[in-house]
Amino acid sequence: MADLRQLLRDLPVFGGELPAFDPVDTPDDPVDLFAAWLLGAIRAQIPEPHAMTVSTAGADGNPSARTLILKDLDADGWRFAAHDDSLKGRELAARPYAALTFYWQPLARQVRVRGPVVRESAERSAADFRARGAGARAEALIGRQSTPLTDPAERDAAVAASAARLADDPDLVPPQWTLHTVRAESVEFWQGDKERNHTRLRYRRTGTTWQKGLLWP
């Protein structure tokens, strides 16, 4: 393990050309800045720039995290979908609050979003499910995520059966499928710097407006 420790210390960070970030020249709403950063990541051809770590906690307060895809963004917040019977679905039912983390490594940019989570309507949730790819819908329709699996063949058979159900009824939607919106209370934008002079700009919601302020790196 000593060799691994040294290897980790020797790995390079913040390579390449990093973008400039002036926190003075930023919009009043963090959604606008996030959209600009996301579009910048897309233009820079960052792989899967819409991937994010979604952190939740159950009734016992213990945290868990997983990587999901951002489904939508507007003035109401950041959206992702989950099956109610999954671990994240159960945790959100117990504690409807989440933290999102985006990291675009080549740009040394990170965004942290925290806030309460609101369940969207059945109609919006169904529309999200139908917009998913065929394989993703077949897997989600099973509804057994995170439960023990004794044989991969059992999974393959369940997916095939689920795909057949969808072929017979393309509009089929599991009632447990839910679109969630994180209505941010705080949003932090982190820009890395080769000399470790990182810039951290945090937006905090105060009523119907946002307050901006810098944080120590």
PDB file of C-alpha atoms in Angstrom:
ATOM      1  CA  MET A   1       0.000   0.000   0.000  1.00  0.00           C
ATOM      2  CA  ALA A   2       2.962   2.310   0.471  1.00  0.00           C
ATOM      3  CA  ASP A   3       3.644   2.156  -3.283  1.00  0.00           C
ATOM      4  CA  LEU A   4       0.017   3.003  -3.984  1.00  0.00           C
ATOM      5  CA  ARG A   5       0.170   5.958  -1.616  1.00  0.00           C
ATOM      6  CA  GLN A   6       3.186   7.364  -3.434  1.00  0.00           C
ATOM      7  CA  LEU A   7       1.604   6.686  -6.816  1.00  0.00           C
ATOM      8  CA  LEU A   8      -1.460   8.675  -5.811  1.00  0.00           C
ATOM      9  CA  ARG A   9       0.676  11.572  -4.623  1.00  0.00           C
ATOM     10  CA  ASP A  10       2.642  11.602  -7.878  1.00  0.00           C
ATOM     11  CA  LEU A  11      -0.378  11.680 -10.194  1.00  0.00           C
ATOM     12  CA  PRO A  12      -0.611  15.024 -12.044  1.00  0.00           C
ATOM     13  CA  VAL A  13      -3.580  17.336 -11.548  1.00  0.00           C
ATOM     14  CA  PHE A  14      -4.832  20.457 -13.337  1.00  0.00           C
ATOM     15  CA  GLY A  15      -3.041  19.685 -16.596  1.00  0.00           C
ATOM     16  CA  GLY A  16      -3.652  21.513 -19.846  1.00  0.00           C
ATOM     17  CA  GLU A  17      -5.028  24.990 -20.416  1.00  0.00           C
ATOM     18  CA  LEU A  18      -7.632  25.983 -17.852  1.00  0.00           C
ATOM     19  CA  PRO A  19     -10.366  28.542 -18.542  1.00  0.00           C
ATOM     20  CA  ALA A  20     -10.445  31.889 -16.815  1.00  0.00           C
ATOM     21  CA  PHE A  21     -13.224  32.657 -14.366  1.00  0.00           C
ATOM     22  CA  ASP A  22     -14.025  36.140 -13.125  1.00  0.00           C
ATOM     23  CA  PRO A  23     -16.630  35.900 -10.328  1.00  0.00           C
ATOM     24  CA  VAL A  24     -17.389  39.604 -10.689  1.00  0.00           C
ATOM     25  CA  ASP A  25     -18.727  39.108 -14.193  1.00  0.00           C
ATOM     26  CA  THR A  26     -21.408  36.545 -13.343  1.00  0.00           C
ATOM     27  CA  PRO A  27     -25.207  36.536 -13.681  1.00  0.00           C
ATOM     28  CA  ASP A  28     -27.552  37.079 -10.760  1.00  0.00           C
ATOM     29  CA  ASP A  29     -29.086  33.601 -11.106  1.00  0.00           C
ATOM     30  CA  PRO A  30     -26.916  30.476 -10.709  1.00  0.00           C
ATOM     31  CA  VAL A  31     -29.024  28.595 -13.279  1.00  0.00           C
ATOM     32  CA  ASP A  32     -27.739  30.966 -15.961  1.00  0.00           C
ATOM     33  CA  LEU A  33     -24.118  30.479 -14.929  1.00  0.00           C
ATOM     34  CA  PHE A  34     -24.546  26.718 -14.713  1.00  0.00           C
ATOM     35  CA  ALA A  35     -26.049  26.605 -18.199  1.00  0.00           C
ATOM     36  CA  ALA A  36     -23.085  28.607 -19.514  1.00  0.00           C
ATOM     37  CA  TRP A  37     -20.591  26.252 -17.846  1.00  0.00           C
ATOM     38  CA  LEU A  38     -22.457  23.179 -19.089  1.00  0.00           C
ATOM     39  CA  LEU A  39     -22.504  24.491 -22.656  1.00  0.00           C
ATOM     40  CA  GLY A  40     -18.797  25.251 -22.308  1.00  0.00           C
ATOM     41  CA  ALA A  41     -18.159  21.657 -21.248  1.00  0.00           C
ATOM     42  CA  ILE A  42     -20.164  20.407 -24.236  1.00  0.00           C
ATOM     43  CA  ARG A  43     -18.206  22.636 -26.630  1.00  0.00           C
ATOM     44  CA  ALA A  44     -14.968  21.380 -25.077  1.00  0.00           C
ATOM     45  CA  GLN A  45     -16.188  17.833 -25.831  1.00  0.00           C
ATOM     46  CA  ILE A  46     -16.003  16.731 -22.216  1.00  0.00           C
ATOM     47  CA  PRO A  47     -17.292  13.132 -22.088  1.00  0.00           C
ATOM     48  CA  GLU A  48     -20.752  12.876 -20.525  1.00  0.00           C
ATOM     49  CA  PRO A  49     -20.862  16.461 -19.253  1.00  0.00           C
ATOM     50  CA  HIS A  50     -24.412  15.888 -18.001  1.00  0.00           C
ATOM     51  CA  ALA A  51     -23.286  13.151 -15.588  1.00  0.00           C
ATOM     52  CA  MET A  52     -23.519  14.098 -11.923  1.00  0.00           C
ATOM     53  CA  THR A  53     -23.106  12.535  -8.505  1.00  0.00           C
ATOM     54  CA  VAL A  54     -26.426  12.523  -6.664  1.00  0.00           C
ATOM     55  CA  SER A  55     -26.041  12.260  -2.885  1.00  0.00           C
ATOM     56  CA  THR A  56     -28.956  11.425  -0.615  1.00  0.00           C
ATOM     57  CA  ALA A  57     -29.483  10.190   2.935  1.00  0.00           C
ATOM     58  CA  GLY A  58     -31.978   7.804   4.458  1.00  0.00           C
ATOM     59  CA  ALA A  59     -34.000   8.067   7.640  1.00  0.00           C
ATOM     60  CA  ASP A  60     -30.905   6.999   9.604  1.00  0.00           C
ATOM     61  CA  GLY A  61     -28.974   9.981   8.236  1.00  0.00           C
ATOM     62  CA  ASN A  62     -26.313   7.842   6.555  1.00  0.00           C
ATOM     63  CA  PRO A  63     -25.346   9.186   3.111  1.00  0.00           C
ATOM     64  CA  SER A  64     -25.170   7.344  -0.189  1.00  0.00           C
ATOM     65  CA  ALA A  65     -24.175   8.532  -3.647  1.00  0.00           C
ATOM     66  CA  ARG A  66     -24.382   7.412  -7.255  1.00  0.00           C
ATOM     67  CA  THR A  67     -23.844   8.856 -10.721  1.00  0.00           C
ATOM     68  CA  LEU A  68     -26.934   9.841 -12.707  1.00  0.00           C
ATOM     69  CA  ILE A  69     -27.695  11.898 -15.788  1.00  0.00           C
ATOM     70  CA  LEU A  70     -29.126  15.409 -15.592  1.00  0.00           C
ATOM     71  CA  LYS A  71     -32.463  15.249 -17.406  1.00  0.00           C
ATOM     72  CA  ASP A  72     -33.412  18.911 -17.544  1.00  0.00           C
ATOM     73  CA  LEU A  73     -32.680  22.328 -16.108  1.00  0.00           C
ATOM     74  CA  ASP A  74     -34.810  25.431 -15.850  1.00  0.00           C
ATOM     75  CA  ALA A  75     -35.674  28.187 -13.396  1.00  0.00           C
ATOM     76  CA  ASP A  76     -37.273  25.620 -11.054  1.00  0.00           C
ATOM     77  CA  GLY A  77     -34.118  23.550 -10.696  1.00  0.00           C
ATOM     78  CA  TRP A  78     -32.094  20.497 -11.706  1.00  0.00           C
ATOM     79  CA  ARG A  79     -33.965  17.309 -12.685  1.00  0.00           C
ATOM     80  CA  PHE A  80     -33.232  13.604 -12.502  1.00  0.00           C
ATOM     81  CA  ALA A  81     -35.399  10.491 -12.470  1.00  0.00           C
ATOM     82  CA  ALA A  82     -35.567   7.485 -10.152  1.00  0.00           C
ATOM     83  CA  HIS A  83     -37.676   4.434  -9.433  1.00  0.00           C
ATOM     84  CA  ASP A  84     -39.485   4.793  -6.117  1.00  0.00           C
ATOM     85  CA  ASP A  85     -38.417   1.298  -5.055  1.00  0.00           C
ATOM     86  CA  SER A  86     -34.713   1.962  -5.628  1.00  0.00           C
ATOM     87  CA  LEU A  87     -32.451   2.961  -2.754  1.00  0.00           C
ATOM     88  CA  LYS A  88     -32.380   6.589  -3.877  1.00  0.00           C
ATOM     89  CA  GLY A  89     -36.159   6.544  -4.289  1.00  0.00           C
ATOM     90  CA  ARG A  90     -36.649   5.252  -0.760  1.00  0.00           C
ATOM     91  CA  GLU A  91     -34.138   7.708   0.670  1.00  0.00           C
ATOM     92  CA  LEU A  92     -35.783  10.634  -1.091  1.00  0.00           C
ATOM     93  CA  ALA A  93     -39.137   9.540   0.296  1.00  0.00           C
ATOM     94  CA  ALA A  94     -37.668   9.557   3.815  1.00  0.00           C
ATOM     95  CA  ARG A  95     -35.578  12.715   3.405  1.00  0.00           C
ATOM     96  CA  PRO A  96     -36.508  14.758   0.295  1.00  0.00           C
ATOM     97  CA  TYR A  97     -33.179  16.586   0.077  1.00  0.00           C
ATOM     98  CA  ALA A  98     -30.187  16.008  -2.196  1.00  0.00           C
ATOM     99  CA  ALA A  99     -26.783  17.279  -3.213  1.00  0.00           C
ATOM    100  CA  LEU A 100     -25.551  17.207  -6.818  1.00  0.00           C
ATOM    101  CA  THR A 101     -21.916  17.346  -7.863  1.00  0.00           C
ATOM    102  CA  PHE A 102     -20.696  17.982 -11.399  1.00  0.00           C
ATOM    103  CA  TYR A 103     -16.986  17.720 -12.232  1.00  0.00           C
ATOM    104  CA  TRP A 104     -15.554  18.595 -15.635  1.00  0.00           C
ATOM    105  CA  GLN A 105     -11.985  17.444 -15.087  1.00  0.00           C
ATOM    106  CA  PRO A 106     -10.223  18.847 -18.204  1.00  0.00           C
ATOM    107  CA  LEU A 107     -11.555  22.304 -17.296  1.00  0.00           C
ATOM    108  CA  ALA A 108     -10.901  21.882 -13.541  1.00  0.00           C
ATOM    109  CA  ARG A 109     -14.475  22.989 -12.951  1.00  0.00           C
ATOM    110  CA  GLN A 110     -16.844  21.699 -10.298  1.00  0.00           C
ATOM    111  CA  VAL A 111     -20.415  22.674  -9.448  1.00  0.00           C
ATOM    112  CA  ARG A 112     -22.160  21.732  -6.193  1.00  0.00           C
ATOM    113  CA  VAL A 113     -25.933  22.029  -5.866  1.00  0.00           C
ATOM    114  CA  ARG A 114     -27.858  21.476  -2.607  1.00  0.00           C
ATOM    115  CA  GLY A 115     -31.540  21.765  -1.854  1.00  0.00           C
ATOM    116  CA  PRO A 116     -34.922  20.131  -1.258  1.00  0.00           C
ATOM    117  CA  VAL A 117     -36.251  17.667  -3.809  1.00  0.00           C
ATOM    118  CA  VAL A 118     -39.767  17.947  -5.247  1.00  0.00           C
ATOM    119  CA  ARG A 119     -41.592  15.138  -7.023  1.00  0.00           C
ATOM    120  CA  GLU A 120     -42.885  16.152 -10.437  1.00  0.00           C
ATOM    121  CA  SER A 121     -46.332  15.204 -11.727  1.00  0.00           C
ATOM    122  CA  ALA A 122     -47.193  11.744 -13.016  1.00  0.00           C
ATOM    123  CA  GLU A 123     -47.521  13.223 -16.500  1.00  0.00           C
ATOM    124  CA  ARG A 124     -44.012  14.723 -16.478  1.00  0.00           C
ATOM    125  CA  SER A 125     -42.579  11.566 -14.955  1.00  0.00           C
ATOM    126  CA  ALA A 126     -44.210   9.430 -17.647  1.00  0.00           C
ATOM    127  CA  ALA A 127     -42.878  11.714 -20.378  1.00  0.00           C
ATOM    128  CA  ASP A 128     -39.379  11.334 -18.946  1.00  0.00           C
ATOM    129  CA  PHE A 129     -39.700   7.539 -18.927  1.00  0.00           C
ATOM    130  CA  ARG A 130     -40.938   7.377 -22.522  1.00  0.00           C
ATOM    131  CA  ALA A 131     -38.035   9.575 -23.657  1.00  0.00           C
ATOM    132  CA  ARG A 132     -35.502   7.025 -22.392  1.00  0.00           C
ATOM    133  CA  GLY A 133     -33.833   4.488 -24.673  1.00  0.00           C
ATOM    134  CA  ALA A 134     -35.394   1.069 -25.135  1.00  0.00           C
ATOM    135  CA  GLY A 135     -32.785  -0.720 -23.022  1.00  0.00           C
ATOM    136  CA  ALA A 136     -33.042   1.777 -20.195  1.00  0.00           C
ATOM    137  CA  ARG A 137     -36.842   1.511 -20.147  1.00  0.00           C
ATOM    138  CA  ALA A 138     -36.711  -2.286 -20.115  1.00  0.00           C
ATOM    139  CA  GLU A 139     -34.309  -2.264 -17.175  1.00  0.00           C
ATOM    140  CA  ALA A 140     -36.276   0.349 -15.235  1.00  0.00           C
ATOM    141  CA  LEU A 141     -39.574  -1.448 -15.801  1.00  0.00           C
ATOM    142  CA  ILE A 142     -38.295  -4.425 -13.779  1.00  0.00           C
ATOM    143  CA  GLY A 143     -37.984  -2.265 -10.662  1.00  0.00           C
ATOM    144  CA  ARG A 144     -35.490  -4.463  -8.806  1.00  0.00           C
ATOM    145  CA  GLN A 145     -32.522  -2.087  -8.687  1.00  0.00           C
ATOM    146  CA  SER A 146     -30.075  -2.731  -5.813  1.00  0.00           C
ATOM    147  CA  THR A 147     -31.771  -5.987  -4.767  1.00  0.00           C
ATOM    148  CA  PRO A 148     -29.576  -9.119  -4.552  1.00  0.00           C
ATOM    149  CA  LEU A 149     -28.915 -10.944  -7.851  1.00  0.00           C
ATOM    150  CA  THR A 150     -27.979 -14.620  -7.654  1.00  0.00           C
ATOM    151  CA  ASP A 151     -27.591 -15.354 -11.366  1.00  0.00           C
ATOM    152  CA  PRO A 152     -26.936 -12.958 -14.304  1.00  0.00           C
ATOM    153  CA  ALA A 153     -29.107 -15.229 -16.440  1.00  0.00           C
ATOM    154  CA  GLU A 154     -32.061 -14.286 -14.256  1.00  0.00           C
ATOM    155  CA  ARG A 155     -31.389 -10.620 -14.998  1.00  0.00           C
ATOM    156  CA  ASP A 156     -31.105 -11.257 -18.740  1.00  0.00           C
ATOM    157  CA  ALA A 157     -34.393 -13.131 -18.778  1.00  0.00           C
ATOM    158  CA  ALA A 158     -36.134 -10.377 -16.822  1.00  0.00           C
ATOM    159  CA  VAL A 159     -34.820  -7.699 -19.185  1.00  0.00           C
ATOM    160  CA  ALA A 160     -35.939  -9.710 -22.216  1.00  0.00           C
ATOM    161  CA  ALA A 161     -39.405 -10.162 -20.732  1.00  0.00           C
ATOM    162  CA  SER A 162     -39.572  -6.481 -19.902  1.00  0.00           C
ATOM    163  CA  ALA A 163     -38.511  -5.524 -23.434  1.00  0.00           C
ATOM    164  CA  ALA A 164     -41.255  -7.773 -24.825  1.00  0.00           C
ATOM    165  CA  ARG A 165     -43.833  -6.021 -22.644  1.00  0.00           C
ATOM    166  CA  LEU A 166     -42.691  -2.661 -23.976  1.00  0.00           C
ATOM    167  CA  ALA A 167     -42.806  -3.904 -27.550  1.00  0.00           C
ATOM    168  CA  ASP A 168     -46.438  -4.889 -27.021  1.00  0.00           C
ATOM    169  CA  ASP A 169     -47.259  -1.647 -25.202  1.00  0.00           C
ATOM    170  CA  PRO A 170     -44.801   1.179 -26.100  1.00  0.00           C
ATOM    171  CA  ASP A 171     -46.630   3.614 -23.798  1.00  0.00           C
ATOM    172  CA  LEU A 172     -46.216   1.415 -20.739  1.00  0.00           C
ATOM    173  CA  VAL A 173     -44.843   3.364 -17.762  1.00  0.00           C
ATOM    174  CA  PRO A 174     -44.240   1.994 -14.261  1.00  0.00           C
ATOM    175  CA  PRO A 175     -46.227   4.078 -11.751  1.00  0.00           C
ATOM    176  CA  GLN A 176     -43.174   4.137  -9.473  1.00  0.00           C
ATOM    177  CA  TRP A 177     -41.106   6.072 -12.030  1.00  0.00           C
ATOM    178  CA  THR A 178     -40.651   9.619 -10.738  1.00  0.00           C
ATOM    179  CA  LEU A 179     -39.035  12.739 -12.093  1.00  0.00           C
ATOM    180  CA  HIS A 180     -37.433  14.771  -9.304  1.00  0.00           C
ATOM    181  CA  THR A 181     -36.437  18.428  -9.208  1.00  0.00           C
ATOM    182  CA  VAL A 182     -33.735  19.750  -6.902  1.00  0.00           C
ATOM    183  CA  ARG A 183     -34.777  23.278  -5.975  1.00  0.00           C
ATOM    184  CA  ALA A 184     -31.419  24.660  -5.011  1.00  0.00           C
ATOM    185  CA  GLU A 185     -30.821  26.538  -1.797  1.00  0.00           C
ATOM    186  CA  SER A 186     -27.117  26.897  -2.572  1.00  0.00           C
ATOM    187  CA  VAL A 187     -25.014  26.503  -5.714  1.00  0.00           C
ATOM    188  CA  GLU A 188     -21.225  26.663  -5.675  1.00  0.00           C
ATOM    189  CA  PHE A 189     -19.001  27.145  -8.715  1.00  0.00           C
ATOM    190  CA  TRP A 190     -15.396  25.977  -8.269  1.00  0.00           C
ATOM    191  CA  GLN A 191     -12.667  26.854 -10.754  1.00  0.00           C
ATOM    192  CA  GLY A 192      -9.355  25.083 -10.245  1.00  0.00           C
ATOM    193  CA  ASP A 193      -5.997  26.807 -10.667  1.00  0.00           C
ATOM    194  CA  LYS A 194      -2.571  25.288 -11.350  1.00  0.00           C
ATOM    195  CA  GLU A 195      -1.073  27.266  -8.457  1.00  0.00           C
ATOM    196  CA  ARG A 196      -3.926  26.178  -6.170  1.00  0.00           C
ATOM    197  CA  ASN A 197      -5.419  29.674  -6.145  1.00  0.00           C
ATOM    198  CA  HIS A 198      -8.832  28.145  -6.731  1.00  0.00           C
ATOM    199  CA  THR A 199     -11.888  30.366  -7.115  1.00  0.00           C
ATOM    200  CA  ARG A 200     -15.065  29.422  -5.281  1.00  0.00           C
ATOM    201  CA  LEU A 201     -18.252  31.396  -5.857  1.00  0.00           C
ATOM    202  CA  ARG A 202     -21.346  30.448  -3.870  1.00  0.00           C
ATOM    203  CA  TYR A 203     -24.930  31.494  -4.521  1.00  0.00           C
ATOM    204  CA  ARG A 204     -27.313  31.296  -1.550  1.00  0.00           C
ATOM    205  CA  ARG A 205     -31.047  31.670  -1.896  1.00  0.00           C
ATOM    206  CA  THR A 206     -32.639  34.347   0.276  1.00  0.00           C
ATOM    207  CA  GLY A 207     -36.365  34.404  -0.325  1.00  0.00           C
ATOM    208  CA  THR A 208     -36.899  34.971  -4.024  1.00  0.00           C
ATOM    209  CA  THR A 209     -33.408  36.296  -4.754  1.00  0.00           C
ATOM    210  CA  TRP A 210     -29.828  35.040  -4.666  1.00  0.00           C
ATOM    211  CA  GLN A 211     -26.829  36.341  -2.771  1.00  0.00           C
ATOM    212  CA  LYS A 212     -23.333  35.761  -4.143  1.00  0.00           C
ATOM    213  CA  GLY A 213     -20.111  35.484  -2.195  1.00  0.00           C
ATOM    214  CA  LEU A 214     -16.609  34.082  -2.459  1.00  0.00           C
ATOM    215  CA  LEU A 215     -15.332  31.201  -0.316  1.00  0.00           C
ATOM    216  CA  TRP A 216     -11.805  30.408   0.776  1.00  0.00           C
ATOM    217  CA  PRO A 217     -10.277  27.644  -1.363  1.00  0.00           C
TER     218      PRO A 217
END
